[in-house]
Amino acid sequence: MVSFFPTPYPDELLYSVIARYHTRSGNRSFRQTDIDLFNYPSQQAAKVILSNNLDYLVNNFPIGSKQTKENLIQNHTLYPFYATFLTATEAWVVKDLMIKKVNSSLLQAARIAHTHTEDSRKFFRFCPLCLEKDTQIYGETYWHRINQTPGVLVCPIHATALHDSLVSLDAIGIHYHAASSENCPLGSNSTTYLDETLQKLLMFAKDIEWLVNSCYLPFQGMAWLRKQYQSYLTRQSFLKIYSKNKFTFNSHSFASHFLEFYGTEFLEKINPILIKKPETYLTNCLLACDVNPLIDRVMHLLLINFLVGSIKDFFSSNV
Ligand SMILES: [Zn+2]
């Protein structure tokens, strides 16, 4: 049992709480911190976004701690984001793996790529205004979960472009770096956007924030999603279905409408790979999403927003 464990701040990533524990513990190595908290040095790549062995962690908390696994998972990991687009059974498996000391791959169960391909993230991100506010209120800053969520490039609270910190997201080996003014320098690593792009990024960040803060919204699976796409594409005349296996999809027209709707700058920032071959990329996401073992959640959210008009309406109406 550990003698203390920091209380998580609002929307603080569990990784960040552990990093603050590491700093205060005086441990010389990250490995020692892992042994204190989890009883073994973990090497798993998902620890920044989806921690595991939470059963052990919570049971190891100081006497009197009211912290629960459920609260940590729902409010301090990216589980609510990654549960999106998973069926109830798939989401249950991911949560179960987070609670246990697992050997099987959590990333595989959550259908996440081992590299952060969903967007261009390479570093932990921070909002300069959140940093200032945290320091005033708490005397220190921390890694906010929403700012590390794929697709979020603008702080949904302050409408400010997020900055890259100096802490790499790559999870090679063990690391617990608490956010600080040293690794979150102001005035460098900043990105500026055109006003129109900033507004679109803000709306998208708010939609993602809504998803992350909603309780799990039951999802009927990727084959169901493909059928939904087919239905919207047909209604909007991008797709013509002749028989069960015979159809024509006007990928060129779809890609140009999609690019015009979001704008090149927005899409380049959100997904630099898409912009290189938009027709192929979008066709795969729309019509082959159920054969891909990985789920490109950010792209599906963009597609839903484009085709349906509202991410909230889509998820709320299919509960
Ligand atoms: Zn902020």
PDB file of C-alpha atoms and ligand atoms in Angstrom:
ATOM      1  CA  MET A   1       0.000   0.000   0.000  1.00  0.00           C
ATOM      2  CA  VAL A   2       1.323   3.439  -0.873  1.00  0.00           C
ATOM      3  CA  SER A   3       1.384   6.129   1.835  1.00  0.00           C
ATOM      4  CA  PHE A   4      -0.073   8.801  -0.449  1.00  0.00           C
ATOM      5  CA  PHE A   5      -1.504   9.260  -3.916  1.00  0.00           C
ATOM      6  CA  PRO A   6      -2.389  12.643  -5.450  1.00  0.00           C
ATOM      7  CA  THR A   7      -6.075  13.437  -5.921  1.00  0.00           C
ATOM      8  CA  PRO A   8      -6.801  13.743  -9.648  1.00  0.00           C
ATOM      9  CA  TYR A   9      -7.671  17.246 -10.829  1.00  0.00           C
ATOM     10  CA  PRO A  10     -10.720  17.768 -13.077  1.00  0.00           C
ATOM     11  CA  ASP A  11     -10.148  16.126 -16.467  1.00  0.00           C
ATOM     12  CA  GLU A  12      -6.623  15.053 -15.488  1.00  0.00           C
ATOM     13  CA  LEU A  13      -5.215  12.064 -17.335  1.00  0.00           C
ATOM     14  CA  LEU A  14      -4.342   9.171 -14.975  1.00  0.00           C
ATOM     15  CA  TYR A  15      -0.857   9.151 -16.511  1.00  0.00           C
ATOM     16  CA  SER A  16      -0.514  12.736 -15.230  1.00  0.00           C
ATOM     17  CA  VAL A  17      -1.625  11.821 -11.684  1.00  0.00           C
ATOM     18  CA  ILE A  18       0.949   9.003 -11.642  1.00  0.00           C
ATOM     19  CA  ALA A  19       3.584  11.426 -12.950  1.00  0.00           C
ATOM     20  CA  ARG A  20       2.799  13.798 -10.061  1.00  0.00           C
ATOM     21  CA  TYR A  21       3.062  10.826  -7.662  1.00  0.00           C
ATOM     22  CA  HIS A  22       6.453  10.010  -9.212  1.00  0.00           C
ATOM     23  CA  THR A  23       7.731  13.567  -8.646  1.00  0.00           C
ATOM     24  CA  ARG A  24       6.541  13.711  -5.042  1.00  0.00           C
ATOM     25  CA  SER A  25       7.683  10.191  -4.159  1.00  0.00           C
ATOM     26  CA  GLY A  26      11.307  11.089  -4.772  1.00  0.00           C
ATOM     27  CA  ASN A  27      11.707   7.815  -6.684  1.00  0.00           C
ATOM     28  CA  ARG A  28      14.825   7.872  -8.799  1.00  0.00           C
ATOM     29  CA  SER A  29      13.427   5.693 -11.572  1.00  0.00           C
ATOM     30  CA  PHE A  30      10.076   5.352 -13.363  1.00  0.00           C
ATOM     31  CA  ARG A  31      10.471   1.619 -12.850  1.00  0.00           C
ATOM     32  CA  GLN A  32      10.355   2.104  -9.062  1.00  0.00           C
ATOM     33  CA  THR A  33       7.143   4.131  -9.428  1.00  0.00           C
ATOM     34  CA  ASP A  34       5.597   1.298 -11.459  1.00  0.00           C
ATOM     35  CA  ILE A  35       6.605  -1.209  -8.777  1.00  0.00           C
ATOM     36  CA  ASP A  36       5.147   1.031  -6.004  1.00  0.00           C
ATOM     37  CA  LEU A  37       1.822   1.409  -7.770  1.00  0.00           C
ATOM     38  CA  PHE A  38       1.387  -1.702  -9.920  1.00  0.00           C
ATOM     39  CA  ASN A  39       3.764  -4.199  -8.320  1.00  0.00           C
ATOM     40  CA  TYR A  40       5.631  -4.715 -11.586  1.00  0.00           C
ATOM     41  CA  PRO A  41       7.346  -2.558 -14.204  1.00  0.00           C
ATOM     42  CA  SER A  42       4.947  -2.327 -17.110  1.00  0.00           C
ATOM     43  CA  GLN A  43       6.115  -1.901 -20.672  1.00  0.00           C
ATOM     44  CA  GLN A  44       2.802  -1.636 -22.348  1.00  0.00           C
ATOM     45  CA  ALA A  45       2.457   0.971 -25.041  1.00  0.00           C
ATOM     46  CA  ALA A  46      -1.076   2.023 -24.105  1.00  0.00           C
ATOM     47  CA  LYS A  47      -0.317   3.324 -20.625  1.00  0.00           C
ATOM     48  CA  VAL A  48      -0.589   6.985 -21.597  1.00  0.00           C
ATOM     49  CA  ILE A  49      -4.108   6.638 -22.956  1.00  0.00           C
ATOM     50  CA  LEU A  50      -5.543   3.445 -21.435  1.00  0.00           C
ATOM     51  CA  SER A  51      -3.852   2.354 -18.210  1.00  0.00           C
ATOM     52  CA  ASN A  52      -4.247  -1.237 -17.024  1.00  0.00           C
ATOM     53  CA  ASN A  53      -3.920  -3.198 -13.744  1.00  0.00           C
ATOM     54  CA  LEU A  54      -6.261  -0.663 -12.144  1.00  0.00           C
ATOM     55  CA  ASP A  55      -7.573  -3.259  -9.701  1.00  0.00           C
ATOM     56  CA  TYR A  56      -4.137  -3.481  -8.113  1.00  0.00           C
ATOM     57  CA  LEU A  57      -3.617   0.287  -8.250  1.00  0.00           C
ATOM     58  CA  VAL A  58      -6.883   1.125  -6.468  1.00  0.00           C
ATOM     59  CA  ASN A  59      -6.453  -1.603  -3.840  1.00  0.00           C
ATOM     60  CA  ASN A  60      -2.977  -0.218  -3.194  1.00  0.00           C
ATOM     61  CA  PHE A  61      -4.247   3.310  -2.443  1.00  0.00           C
ATOM     62  CA  PRO A  62      -3.882   4.706   1.100  1.00  0.00           C
ATOM     63  CA  ILE A  63      -6.448   3.678   3.729  1.00  0.00           C
ATOM     64  CA  GLY A  64      -9.531   5.870   3.492  1.00  0.00           C
ATOM     65  CA  SER A  65      -9.134   6.561  -0.223  1.00  0.00           C
ATOM     66  CA  LYS A  66     -12.535   6.793  -1.903  1.00  0.00           C
ATOM     67  CA  GLN A  67     -11.109   6.490  -5.411  1.00  0.00           C
ATOM     68  CA  THR A  68     -12.765   3.864  -7.630  1.00  0.00           C
ATOM     69  CA  LYS A  69     -11.684   2.028 -10.800  1.00  0.00           C
ATOM     70  CA  GLU A  70     -14.855   3.175 -12.522  1.00  0.00           C
ATOM     71  CA  ASN A  71     -14.149   6.847 -11.801  1.00  0.00           C
ATOM     72  CA  LEU A  72     -10.547   6.545 -12.999  1.00  0.00           C
ATOM     73  CA  ILE A  73     -11.603   4.776 -16.216  1.00  0.00           C
ATOM     74  CA  GLN A  74     -14.488   7.113 -17.037  1.00  0.00           C
ATOM     75  CA  ASN A  75     -12.996  10.428 -16.012  1.00  0.00           C
ATOM     76  CA  HIS A  76      -9.226  10.053 -16.184  1.00  0.00           C
ATOM     77  CA  THR A  77      -8.403   7.821 -19.156  1.00  0.00           C
ATOM     78  CA  LEU A  78      -9.259   7.959 -22.843  1.00  0.00           C
ATOM     79  CA  TYR A  79     -11.527   4.915 -22.467  1.00  0.00           C
ATOM     80  CA  PRO A  80     -14.720   6.939 -23.167  1.00  0.00           C
ATOM     81  CA  PHE A  81     -13.227   8.144 -26.458  1.00  0.00           C
ATOM     82  CA  TYR A  82     -11.992   4.715 -27.540  1.00  0.00           C
ATOM     83  CA  ALA A  83     -15.237   3.011 -26.454  1.00  0.00           C
ATOM     84  CA  THR A  84     -16.876   5.036 -29.223  1.00  0.00           C
ATOM     85  CA  PHE A  85     -17.428   2.800 -32.258  1.00  0.00           C
ATOM     86  CA  LEU A  86     -17.062  -0.357 -30.127  1.00  0.00           C
ATOM     87  CA  THR A  87     -20.005  -2.672 -29.540  1.00  0.00           C
ATOM     88  CA  ALA A  88     -21.114  -3.149 -25.931  1.00  0.00           C
ATOM     89  CA  THR A  89     -19.203  -6.458 -25.769  1.00  0.00           C
ATOM     90  CA  GLU A  90     -16.019  -4.981 -27.252  1.00  0.00           C
ATOM     91  CA  ALA A  91     -16.171  -2.018 -24.852  1.00  0.00           C
ATOM     92  CA  TRP A  92     -16.684  -4.393 -21.907  1.00  0.00           C
ATOM     93  CA  VAL A  93     -13.587  -6.406 -22.940  1.00  0.00           C
ATOM     94  CA  VAL A  94     -11.466  -3.225 -23.082  1.00  0.00           C
ATOM     95  CA  LYS A  95     -12.652  -2.116 -19.644  1.00  0.00           C
ATOM     96  CA  ASP A  96     -12.019  -5.582 -18.232  1.00  0.00           C
ATOM     97  CA  LEU A  97      -8.468  -5.563 -19.619  1.00  0.00           C
ATOM     98  CA  MET A  98      -7.877  -2.148 -18.021  1.00  0.00           C
ATOM     99  CA  ILE A  99      -8.889  -3.521 -14.628  1.00  0.00           C
ATOM    100  CA  LYS A 100      -6.711  -6.625 -14.850  1.00  0.00           C
ATOM    101  CA  LYS A 101      -3.002  -7.185 -15.140  1.00  0.00           C
ATOM    102  CA  VAL A 102      -3.093  -8.152 -18.777  1.00  0.00           C
ATOM    103  CA  ASN A 103      -0.737  -9.872 -21.107  1.00  0.00           C
ATOM    104  CA  SER A 104      -2.944  -9.656 -24.145  1.00  0.00           C
ATOM    105  CA  SER A 105      -2.948  -6.411 -26.062  1.00  0.00           C
ATOM    106  CA  LEU A 106      -5.212  -3.679 -24.852  1.00  0.00           C
ATOM    107  CA  LEU A 107      -4.572  -1.704 -28.031  1.00  0.00           C
ATOM    108  CA  GLN A 108      -5.688  -4.642 -30.154  1.00  0.00           C
ATOM    109  CA  ALA A 109      -8.874  -5.087 -28.111  1.00  0.00           C
ATOM    110  CA  ALA A 110      -9.632  -1.361 -28.441  1.00  0.00           C
ATOM    111  CA  ARG A 111      -8.827  -1.567 -32.166  1.00  0.00           C
ATOM    112  CA  ILE A 112      -6.200   1.197 -31.930  1.00  0.00           C
ATOM    113  CA  ALA A 113      -3.035   1.378 -34.035  1.00  0.00           C
ATOM    114  CA  HIS A 114       0.282   1.057 -32.161  1.00  0.00           C
ATOM    115  CA  THR A 115       1.379   4.369 -33.571  1.00  0.00           C
ATOM    116  CA  HIS A 116      -0.680   7.516 -33.255  1.00  0.00           C
ATOM    117  CA  THR A 117      -1.874   7.550 -36.845  1.00  0.00           C
ATOM    118  CA  GLU A 118      -5.273   8.995 -36.065  1.00  0.00           C
ATOM    119  CA  ASP A 119      -3.816  12.465 -36.212  1.00  0.00           C
ATOM    120  CA  SER A 120      -0.445  14.123 -36.244  1.00  0.00           C
ATOM    121  CA  ARG A 121       0.199  13.961 -32.498  1.00  0.00           C
ATOM    122  CA  LYS A 122       3.778  13.343 -31.445  1.00  0.00           C
ATOM    123  CA  PHE A 123       3.851  15.199 -28.134  1.00  0.00           C
ATOM    124  CA  PHE A 124       1.587  15.823 -25.172  1.00  0.00           C
ATOM    125  CA  ARG A 125      -0.388  18.966 -25.867  1.00  0.00           C
ATOM    126  CA  PHE A 126      -1.320  21.844 -23.610  1.00  0.00           C
ATOM    127  CA  CYS A 127      -3.425  24.993 -23.677  1.00  0.00           C
ATOM    128  CA  PRO A 128      -1.526  28.076 -22.453  1.00  0.00           C
ATOM    129  CA  LEU A 129      -4.674  29.467 -20.797  1.00  0.00           C
ATOM    130  CA  CYS A 130      -5.461  26.179 -19.007  1.00  0.00           C
ATOM    131  CA  LEU A 131      -1.833  26.148 -17.814  1.00  0.00           C
ATOM    132  CA  GLU A 132      -2.176  29.664 -16.421  1.00  0.00           C
ATOM    133  CA  LYS A 133      -5.516  28.887 -14.757  1.00  0.00           C
ATOM    134  CA  ASP A 134      -4.265  25.600 -13.236  1.00  0.00           C
ATOM    135  CA  THR A 135      -1.215  27.329 -11.799  1.00  0.00           C
ATOM    136  CA  GLN A 136      -3.406  30.027 -10.219  1.00  0.00           C
ATOM    137  CA  ILE A 137      -5.874  27.552  -8.733  1.00  0.00           C
ATOM    138  CA  TYR A 138      -3.699  24.552  -7.853  1.00  0.00           C
ATOM    139  CA  GLY A 139      -0.176  25.928  -7.801  1.00  0.00           C
ATOM    140  CA  GLU A 140       0.798  23.492 -10.566  1.00  0.00           C
ATOM    141  CA  THR A 141      -0.396  22.384 -13.972  1.00  0.00           C
ATOM    142  CA  TYR A 142      -1.256  18.913 -15.298  1.00  0.00           C
ATOM    143  CA  TRP A 143      -1.986  16.987 -18.493  1.00  0.00           C
ATOM    144  CA  HIS A 144      -5.625  17.533 -19.421  1.00  0.00           C
ATOM    145  CA  ARG A 145      -7.307  14.487 -20.925  1.00  0.00           C
ATOM    146  CA  ILE A 146      -9.317  16.407 -23.505  1.00  0.00           C
ATOM    147  CA  ASN A 147      -6.159  18.010 -24.905  1.00  0.00           C
ATOM    148  CA  GLN A 148      -4.605  14.568 -25.525  1.00  0.00           C
ATOM    149  CA  THR A 149      -7.720  13.206 -27.243  1.00  0.00           C
ATOM    150  CA  PRO A 150      -7.340  12.442 -30.972  1.00  0.00           C
ATOM    151  CA  GLY A 151      -8.963  15.096 -33.152  1.00  0.00           C
ATOM    152  CA  VAL A 152      -8.699  17.839 -30.503  1.00  0.00           C
ATOM    153  CA  LEU A 153      -6.342  20.567 -31.692  1.00  0.00           C
ATOM    154  CA  VAL A 154      -8.035  23.513 -30.013  1.00  0.00           C
ATOM    155  CA  CYS A 155      -8.904  23.861 -26.306  1.00  0.00           C
ATOM    156  CA  PRO A 156     -12.717  23.551 -26.163  1.00  0.00           C
ATOM    157  CA  ILE A 157     -12.822  25.794 -23.066  1.00  0.00           C
ATOM    158  CA  HIS A 158     -10.629  28.675 -24.237  1.00  0.00           C
ATOM    159  CA  ALA A 159     -10.871  28.321 -28.050  1.00  0.00           C
ATOM    160  CA  THR A 160      -7.063  28.518 -28.213  1.00  0.00           C
ATOM    161  CA  ALA A 161      -4.824  26.443 -30.472  1.00  0.00           C
ATOM    162  CA  LEU A 162      -3.099  23.743 -28.415  1.00  0.00           C
ATOM    163  CA  HIS A 163       0.682  23.840 -28.180  1.00  0.00           C
ATOM    164  CA  ASP A 164       3.012  20.876 -28.419  1.00  0.00           C
ATOM    165  CA  SER A 165       4.903  20.258 -25.175  1.00  0.00           C
ATOM    166  CA  LEU A 166       8.425  18.851 -25.077  1.00  0.00           C
ATOM    167  CA  VAL A 167       7.183  15.472 -23.779  1.00  0.00           C
ATOM    168  CA  SER A 168       6.938  12.800 -26.447  1.00  0.00           C
ATOM    169  CA  LEU A 169       3.802  10.651 -26.631  1.00  0.00           C
ATOM    170  CA  ASP A 170       5.798   7.689 -27.867  1.00  0.00           C
ATOM    171  CA  ALA A 171       5.558   5.073 -25.223  1.00  0.00           C
ATOM    172  CA  ILE A 172       8.855   3.285 -25.647  1.00  0.00           C
ATOM    173  CA  GLY A 173       9.853   2.028 -22.233  1.00  0.00           C
ATOM    174  CA  ILE A 174       8.464   3.515 -19.050  1.00  0.00           C
ATOM    175  CA  HIS A 175       8.061   7.229 -18.464  1.00  0.00           C
ATOM    176  CA  TYR A 176       6.040   9.498 -16.199  1.00  0.00           C
ATOM    177  CA  HIS A 177       6.700  13.161 -16.973  1.00  0.00           C
ATOM    178  CA  ALA A 178       4.483  15.588 -15.067  1.00  0.00           C
ATOM    179  CA  ALA A 179       3.458  18.722 -16.952  1.00  0.00           C
ATOM    180  CA  SER A 180       5.461  21.767 -15.908  1.00  0.00           C
ATOM    181  CA  SER A 181       6.342  25.243 -17.148  1.00  0.00           C
ATOM    182  CA  GLU A 182       9.701  23.774 -18.253  1.00  0.00           C
ATOM    183  CA  ASN A 183       8.231  21.122 -20.554  1.00  0.00           C
ATOM    184  CA  CYS A 184       5.251  23.301 -21.580  1.00  0.00           C
ATOM    185  CA  PRO A 185       7.122  26.389 -22.788  1.00  0.00           C
ATOM    186  CA  LEU A 186       5.064  29.363 -23.898  1.00  0.00           C
ATOM    187  CA  GLY A 187       5.883  31.179 -27.076  1.00  0.00           C
ATOM    188  CA  SER A 188       7.289  28.195 -28.931  1.00  0.00           C
ATOM    189  CA  ASN A 189       5.702  25.196 -30.645  1.00  0.00           C
ATOM    190  CA  SER A 190       2.579  27.250 -31.226  1.00  0.00           C
ATOM    191  CA  THR A 191       0.378  26.835 -34.260  1.00  0.00           C
ATOM    192  CA  THR A 192      -1.723  29.523 -35.819  1.00  0.00           C
ATOM    193  CA  TYR A 193      -4.779  28.799 -37.933  1.00  0.00           C
ATOM    194  CA  LEU A 194      -6.944  30.812 -40.247  1.00  0.00           C
ATOM    195  CA  ASP A 195     -10.026  32.065 -38.359  1.00  0.00           C
ATOM    196  CA  GLU A 196     -12.345  29.806 -40.318  1.00  0.00           C
ATOM    197  CA  THR A 197     -10.177  26.744 -39.577  1.00  0.00           C
ATOM    198  CA  LEU A 198      -9.948  27.654 -35.885  1.00  0.00           C
ATOM    199  CA  GLN A 199     -13.750  27.805 -35.665  1.00  0.00           C
ATOM    200  CA  LYS A 200     -14.113  24.403 -37.358  1.00  0.00           C
ATOM    201  CA  LEU A 201     -11.459  22.873 -35.089  1.00  0.00           C
ATOM    202  CA  LEU A 202     -13.268  24.350 -32.074  1.00  0.00           C
ATOM    203  CA  MET A 203     -16.634  22.898 -33.103  1.00  0.00           C
ATOM    204  CA  PHE A 204     -15.020  19.507 -33.687  1.00  0.00           C
ATOM    205  CA  ALA A 205     -13.199  19.653 -30.307  1.00  0.00           C
ATOM    206  CA  LYS A 206     -16.516  20.451 -28.590  1.00  0.00           C
ATOM    207  CA  ASP A 207     -18.220  17.491 -30.285  1.00  0.00           C
ATOM    208  CA  ILE A 208     -15.397  15.203 -29.117  1.00  0.00           C
ATOM    209  CA  GLU A 209     -15.611  16.685 -25.610  1.00  0.00           C
ATOM    210  CA  TRP A 210     -19.335  15.894 -25.596  1.00  0.00           C
ATOM    211  CA  LEU A 211     -18.628  12.291 -26.676  1.00  0.00           C
ATOM    212  CA  VAL A 212     -15.912  11.809 -24.036  1.00  0.00           C
ATOM    213  CA  ASN A 213     -18.177  13.172 -21.289  1.00  0.00           C
ATOM    214  CA  SER A 214     -21.238  11.178 -22.360  1.00  0.00           C
ATOM    215  CA  CYS A 215     -21.830   7.813 -20.819  1.00  0.00           C
ATOM    216  CA  TYR A 216     -21.089   4.961 -23.238  1.00  0.00           C
ATOM    217  CA  LEU A 217     -23.446   5.225 -26.184  1.00  0.00           C
ATOM    218  CA  PRO A 218     -24.276   1.716 -27.426  1.00  0.00           C
ATOM    219  CA  PHE A 219     -22.974   1.113 -30.915  1.00  0.00           C
ATOM    220  CA  GLN A 220     -24.144  -1.591 -33.261  1.00  0.00           C
ATOM    221  CA  GLY A 221     -20.841  -2.368 -34.953  1.00  0.00           C
ATOM    222  CA  MET A 222     -18.844  -1.379 -38.009  1.00  0.00           C
ATOM    223  CA  ALA A 223     -20.940  -3.445 -40.471  1.00  0.00           C
ATOM    224  CA  TRP A 224     -23.977  -1.498 -39.264  1.00  0.00           C
ATOM    225  CA  LEU A 225     -22.043   1.758 -39.689  1.00  0.00           C
ATOM    226  CA  ARG A 226     -21.152   0.819 -43.293  1.00  0.00           C
ATOM    227  CA  LYS A 227     -24.853   0.257 -44.005  1.00  0.00           C
ATOM    228  CA  GLN A 228     -25.668   3.643 -42.479  1.00  0.00           C
ATOM    229  CA  TYR A 229     -23.044   5.241 -44.715  1.00  0.00           C
ATOM    230  CA  GLN A 230     -24.496   3.478 -47.763  1.00  0.00           C
ATOM    231  CA  SER A 231     -27.923   4.769 -46.929  1.00  0.00           C
ATOM    232  CA  TYR A 232     -26.758   8.408 -46.503  1.00  0.00           C
ATOM    233  CA  LEU A 233     -24.546   8.194 -49.615  1.00  0.00           C
ATOM    234  CA  THR A 234     -27.470   6.903 -51.671  1.00  0.00           C
ATOM    235  CA  ARG A 235     -29.781   9.655 -50.439  1.00  0.00           C
ATOM    236  CA  GLN A 236     -27.161  12.252 -51.343  1.00  0.00           C
ATOM    237  CA  SER A 237     -26.609  10.693 -54.804  1.00  0.00           C
ATOM    238  CA  PHE A 238     -22.953   9.714 -54.262  1.00  0.00           C
ATOM    239  CA  LEU A 239     -23.832   6.008 -54.388  1.00  0.00           C
ATOM    240  CA  LYS A 240     -26.071   4.016 -56.746  1.00  0.00           C
ATOM    241  CA  ILE A 241     -26.907   0.469 -55.724  1.00  0.00           C
ATOM    242  CA  TYR A 242     -28.104  -1.857 -58.546  1.00  0.00           C
ATOM    243  CA  SER A 243     -28.090  -5.186 -56.738  1.00  0.00           C
ATOM    244  CA  LYS A 244     -26.547  -6.763 -53.621  1.00  0.00           C
ATOM    245  CA  ASN A 245     -23.026  -6.749 -55.044  1.00  0.00           C
ATOM    246  CA  LYS A 246     -23.313  -4.195 -57.788  1.00  0.00           C
ATOM    247  CA  PHE A 247     -23.008  -0.500 -57.113  1.00  0.00           C
ATOM    248  CA  THR A 248     -21.206   2.597 -58.318  1.00  0.00           C
ATOM    249  CA  PHE A 249     -19.681   5.121 -55.938  1.00  0.00           C
ATOM    250  CA  ASN A 250     -18.704   8.545 -57.220  1.00  0.00           C
ATOM    251  CA  SER A 251     -15.572   8.799 -55.062  1.00  0.00           C
ATOM    252  CA  HIS A 252     -14.281  11.834 -56.944  1.00  0.00           C
ATOM    253  CA  SER A 253     -17.416  13.867 -56.319  1.00  0.00           C
ATOM    254  CA  PHE A 254     -17.604  12.724 -52.683  1.00  0.00           C
ATOM    255  CA  ALA A 255     -13.942  13.644 -52.006  1.00  0.00           C
ATOM    256  CA  SER A 256     -14.307  17.091 -53.566  1.00  0.00           C
ATOM    257  CA  HIS A 257     -17.475  17.877 -51.554  1.00  0.00           C
ATOM    258  CA  PHE A 258     -15.788  16.585 -48.375  1.00  0.00           C
ATOM    259  CA  LEU A 259     -12.639  18.678 -48.983  1.00  0.00           C
ATOM    260  CA  GLU A 260     -14.694  21.753 -49.731  1.00  0.00           C
ATOM    261  CA  PHE A 261     -16.819  21.263 -46.605  1.00  0.00           C
ATOM    262  CA  TYR A 262     -13.869  21.034 -44.185  1.00  0.00           C
ATOM    263  CA  GLY A 263     -11.196  22.971 -46.073  1.00  0.00           C
ATOM    264  CA  THR A 264      -7.651  21.852 -46.825  1.00  0.00           C
ATOM    265  CA  GLU A 265      -6.013  23.472 -43.801  1.00  0.00           C
ATOM    266  CA  PHE A 266      -8.430  21.781 -41.374  1.00  0.00           C
ATOM    267  CA  LEU A 267      -7.939  18.341 -42.950  1.00  0.00           C
ATOM    268  CA  GLU A 268      -4.165  18.682 -43.207  1.00  0.00           C
ATOM    269  CA  LYS A 269      -3.988  19.390 -39.481  1.00  0.00           C
ATOM    270  CA  ILE A 270      -6.432  16.671 -38.506  1.00  0.00           C
ATOM    271  CA  ASN A 271      -5.108  13.950 -40.812  1.00  0.00           C
ATOM    272  CA  PRO A 272      -2.084  14.664 -43.023  1.00  0.00           C
ATOM    273  CA  ILE A 273      -2.343  11.212 -44.671  1.00  0.00           C
ATOM    274  CA  LEU A 274      -5.887  11.744 -45.934  1.00  0.00           C
ATOM    275  CA  ILE A 275      -4.986  14.839 -47.901  1.00  0.00           C
ATOM    276  CA  LYS A 276      -2.451  12.929 -50.025  1.00  0.00           C
ATOM    277  CA  LYS A 277      -4.972  10.426 -51.431  1.00  0.00           C
ATOM    278  CA  PRO A 278      -8.428  11.599 -50.363  1.00  0.00           C
ATOM    279  CA  GLU A 279     -10.473   9.461 -52.749  1.00  0.00           C
ATOM    280  CA  THR A 280      -8.895   6.148 -51.754  1.00  0.00           C
ATOM    281  CA  TYR A 281      -8.757   7.047 -48.065  1.00  0.00           C
ATOM    282  CA  LEU A 282     -12.387   8.137 -47.859  1.00  0.00           C
ATOM    283  CA  THR A 283     -13.692   5.217 -49.947  1.00  0.00           C
ATOM    284  CA  ASN A 284     -11.917   2.767 -47.616  1.00  0.00           C
ATOM    285  CA  CYS A 285     -13.320   4.440 -44.524  1.00  0.00           C
ATOM    286  CA  LEU A 286     -16.847   4.494 -45.928  1.00  0.00           C
ATOM    287  CA  LEU A 287     -17.204   1.178 -47.682  1.00  0.00           C
ATOM    288  CA  ALA A 288     -14.587  -1.089 -46.097  1.00  0.00           C
ATOM    289  CA  CYS A 289     -14.686   0.073 -42.461  1.00  0.00           C
ATOM    290  CA  ASP A 290     -16.021  -3.296 -41.321  1.00  0.00           C
ATOM    291  CA  VAL A 291     -13.082  -5.295 -42.722  1.00  0.00           C
ATOM    292  CA  ASN A 292     -10.376  -3.132 -41.129  1.00  0.00           C
ATOM    293  CA  PRO A 293      -9.338  -4.444 -37.682  1.00  0.00           C
ATOM    294  CA  LEU A 294      -8.455  -0.871 -36.627  1.00  0.00           C
ATOM    295  CA  ILE A 295     -10.962   1.952 -36.201  1.00  0.00           C
ATOM    296  CA  ASP A 296     -10.048   5.439 -37.422  1.00  0.00           C
ATOM    297  CA  ARG A 297     -12.395   7.184 -34.984  1.00  0.00           C
ATOM    298  CA  VAL A 298     -11.482  10.741 -35.947  1.00  0.00           C
ATOM    299  CA  MET A 299     -12.194  10.088 -39.612  1.00  0.00           C
ATOM    300  CA  HIS A 300     -15.518   8.384 -38.837  1.00  0.00           C
ATOM    301  CA  LEU A 301     -16.563  11.367 -36.730  1.00  0.00           C
ATOM    302  CA  LEU A 302     -15.755  13.680 -39.641  1.00  0.00           C
ATOM    303  CA  LEU A 303     -17.681  11.464 -42.065  1.00  0.00           C
ATOM    304  CA  ILE A 304     -20.709  11.318 -39.761  1.00  0.00           C
ATOM    305  CA  ASN A 305     -20.643  15.076 -39.278  1.00  0.00           C
ATOM    306  CA  PHE A 306     -20.467  15.577 -43.039  1.00  0.00           C
ATOM    307  CA  LEU A 307     -23.141  13.049 -44.006  1.00  0.00           C
ATOM    308  CA  VAL A 308     -25.555  13.352 -41.094  1.00  0.00           C
ATOM    309  CA  GLY A 309     -24.960  16.976 -40.117  1.00  0.00           C
ATOM    310  CA  SER A 310     -24.476  16.360 -36.389  1.00  0.00           C
ATOM    311  CA  ILE A 311     -22.342  13.937 -34.365  1.00  0.00           C
ATOM    312  CA  LYS A 312     -24.587  14.416 -31.328  1.00  0.00           C
ATOM    313  CA  ASP A 313     -27.789  13.624 -33.260  1.00  0.00           C
ATOM    314  CA  PHE A 314     -26.233  10.528 -34.827  1.00  0.00           C
ATOM    315  CA  PHE A 315     -25.082   9.005 -31.530  1.00  0.00           C
ATOM    316  CA  SER A 316     -28.129  10.113 -29.516  1.00  0.00           C
ATOM    317  CA  SER A 317     -30.645   8.776 -32.029  1.00  0.00           C
ATOM    318  CA  ASN A 318     -29.069   5.345 -32.271  1.00  0.00           C
ATOM    319  CA  VAL A 319     -29.149   4.559 -28.551  1.00  0.00           C
TER     320      VAL A 319
HETATM  321 ZN    ZN B   1      -7.694  25.866 -22.222  1.00  0.00          ZN
END
